[in-house]
Coordinates of C-alpha atoms and ligand atoms in Angstrom, one line a residue:
X198 CA -28.6 -5.7 -31.8
X199 CA -27.3 -8.4 -29.5
X200 CA -26.7 -8.0 -25.9
X201 CA -23.4 -6.2 -25.6
X202 CA -20.7 -8.0 -23.7
X203 CA -20.4 -5.5 -20.8
X204 CA -17.1 -6.2 -19.0
X205 CA -15.8 -3.0 -17.6
X206 CA -12.3 -3.4 -16.3
X207 CA -11.6 -0.4 -14.0
X208 CA -8.0 0.1 -13.9
X209 CA -6.9 0.8 -10.3
X210 CA -10.0 -0.7 -9.0
X211 CA -9.6 -4.3 -9.2
X212 CA -10.5 -6.8 -6.7
X213 CA -8.4 -6.0 -3.5
X214 CA -5.5 -8.2 -3.4
X215 CA -4.5 -9.6 0.2
X216 CA -1.8 -7.6 2.2
X217 CA 1.5 -8.8 1.4
X218 CA 2.8 -9.1 4.8
X219 CA 3.5 -12.7 5.9
X220 CA 0.5 -14.1 8.0
X221 CA -1.7 -10.6 7.5
X222 CA -4.0 -11.7 4.8
X223 CA -6.1 -8.7 5.4
X224 CA -7.6 -7.2 2.0
X225 CA -5.1 -4.3 0.7
X226 CA -6.2 -0.8 0.6
X227 CA -3.1 0.6 -1.0
X228 CA -0.2 -0.5 -3.2
X229 CA 3.2 0.3 -3.1
X230 CA 6.3 -0.3 -4.9
X231 CA 7.9 -3.4 -3.5
X232 CA 11.3 -1.4 -3.0
X233 CA 9.3 1.2 -1.2
X234 CA 7.2 -1.2 1.2
X235 CA 10.3 -2.8 2.1
X236 CA 12.0 0.2 3.2
X237 CA 9.3 0.3 6.3
X238 CA 8.4 -3.3 6.5
X239 CA 10.4 -6.1 7.1
X240 CA 10.0 -9.5 5.8
X241 CA 8.1 -9.1 2.9
X242 CA 8.3 -11.8 0.2
X243 CA 10.2 -10.8 -2.8
X244 CA 7.3 -11.2 -5.4
X245 CA 6.7 -9.2 -8.1
X246 CA 7.6 -5.3 -8.0
X247 CA 4.2 -4.1 -5.9
X248 CA 3.1 -4.7 -2.2
X249 CA -0.5 -4.7 -1.5
X250 CA -1.0 -3.5 2.2
X251 CA -3.9 -3.6 4.2
X252 CA -4.8 -0.3 6.5
X253 CA -2.8 -1.4 9.2
X254 CA 0.4 -2.3 7.4
X255 CA 0.2 0.9 5.2
X256 CA 0.2 3.0 8.5
X257 CA 2.9 0.9 9.9
X258 CA 4.9 1.6 6.6
X259 CA 3.9 5.2 6.7
X260 CA 5.3 5.6 10.6
X261 CA 8.5 3.8 9.7
X262 CA 9.1 5.8 6.4
X263 CA 7.9 9.2 7.7
X264 CA 10.7 11.4 7.2
X265 CA 12.0 12.9 10.8
X266 CA 10.6 16.2 10.9
X267 CA 12.3 19.2 12.5
X268 CA 9.0 20.1 14.3
X269 CA 10.3 18.9 17.4
X270 CA 13.2 21.6 17.3
X271 CA 11.4 24.5 16.6
X272 CA 10.1 24.6 20.2
X273 CA 6.4 24.8 19.5
Ligands
LIG137 ZN1 -1.3 -6.5 6.6

Protein backbone atom coordinates (compact mmCIF):
# COMPACT_ATOMS: atom_id res chain seq x y z
CA UNK A 1 0.00 0.00 0.00
CA UNK A 2 1.38 3.32 -0.90
CA UNK A 3 0.68 6.48 0.92
CA UNK A 4 -2.61 7.70 -0.28
CA UNK A 5 -2.65 11.09 -1.74
CA UNK A 6 -4.86 12.97 0.57
CA UNK A 7 -6.19 16.13 -0.85
CA UNK A 8 -9.45 16.89 0.79
CA UNK A 9 -11.40 19.43 -1.07
CA UNK A 10 -13.88 20.84 1.26
CA UNK A 11 -16.55 22.54 -0.65
CA UNK A 12 -17.59 25.78 0.87
CA UNK A 13 -14.51 25.93 3.03
CA UNK A 14 -11.97 26.98 0.54
CA UNK A 15 -9.30 29.48 1.26
CA UNK A 16 -10.89 32.81 1.96
CA UNK A 17 -11.01 35.23 -0.86
CA UNK A 18 -10.44 38.90 -0.32
CA UNK A 19 -13.46 41.11 0.04
CA UNK A 20 -14.73 42.30 -3.30
CA UNK A 21 -15.22 45.87 -2.21
CA UNK A 22 -12.55 47.98 -3.86
CA UNK A 23 -9.92 49.14 -1.45
CA UNK A 24 -10.97 46.76 1.29
CA UNK A 25 -9.02 43.58 0.79
CA UNK A 26 -10.06 42.00 4.09
CA UNK A 27 -10.69 38.30 4.06
CA UNK A 28 -14.21 37.38 3.17
CA UNK A 29 -16.53 35.65 5.56
CA UNK A 30 -19.56 35.52 3.31
CA UNK A 31 -20.28 34.96 -0.31
CA UNK A 32 -23.20 36.57 -1.98
CA UNK A 33 -24.40 36.47 -5.50
CA UNK A 34 -22.90 39.48 -7.15
CA UNK A 35 -26.29 40.74 -8.21
CA UNK A 36 -27.46 40.57 -4.61
CA UNK A 37 -24.38 42.27 -3.29
CA UNK A 38 -24.80 45.10 -5.73
CA UNK A 39 -28.19 45.90 -4.28
CA UNK A 40 -26.60 47.00 -1.06
CA UNK A 41 -23.09 47.97 -2.00
CA UNK A 42 -22.01 50.23 -4.77
CA UNK A 43 -18.81 50.20 -6.73
CA UNK A 44 -18.40 46.47 -6.85
CA UNK A 45 -16.40 45.28 -9.81
CA UNK A 46 -18.41 43.30 -12.31
CA UNK A 47 -16.31 40.25 -12.12
CA UNK A 48 -17.77 36.78 -11.97
CA UNK A 49 -21.03 35.98 -10.29
CA UNK A 50 -20.08 35.83 -6.69
CA UNK A 51 -19.16 38.53 -4.29
CA UNK A 52 -17.03 37.59 -1.32
CA UNK A 53 -17.51 40.07 1.47
CA UNK A 54 -15.65 40.68 4.68
CA UNK A 55 -17.57 40.87 7.90
CA UNK A 56 -17.82 44.62 7.89
CA UNK A 57 -19.05 44.89 4.38
CA UNK A 58 -21.44 42.04 4.85
CA UNK A 59 -22.97 43.92 7.73
CA UNK A 60 -23.07 47.04 5.68
CA UNK A 61 -24.81 45.13 2.93
CA UNK A 62 -27.26 43.64 5.36
CA UNK A 63 -28.13 47.04 6.71
CA UNK A 64 -28.58 48.44 3.24
CA UNK A 65 -30.81 45.63 2.11
CA UNK A 66 -32.74 45.07 5.26
CA UNK A 67 -36.38 45.19 4.33
CA UNK A 68 -38.21 48.03 5.89
CA UNK A 69 -39.94 46.57 8.83
CA UNK A 70 -43.22 47.69 10.15
CA UNK A 71 -42.11 47.26 13.73
CA UNK A 72 -41.78 50.94 14.35
CA UNK A 73 -45.30 51.53 13.27
CA UNK A 74 -46.71 49.06 15.71
CA UNK A 75 -46.06 51.47 18.51
CA UNK A 76 -44.18 49.18 20.82
ZN1 LIG B 1 -14.74 44.52 2.87
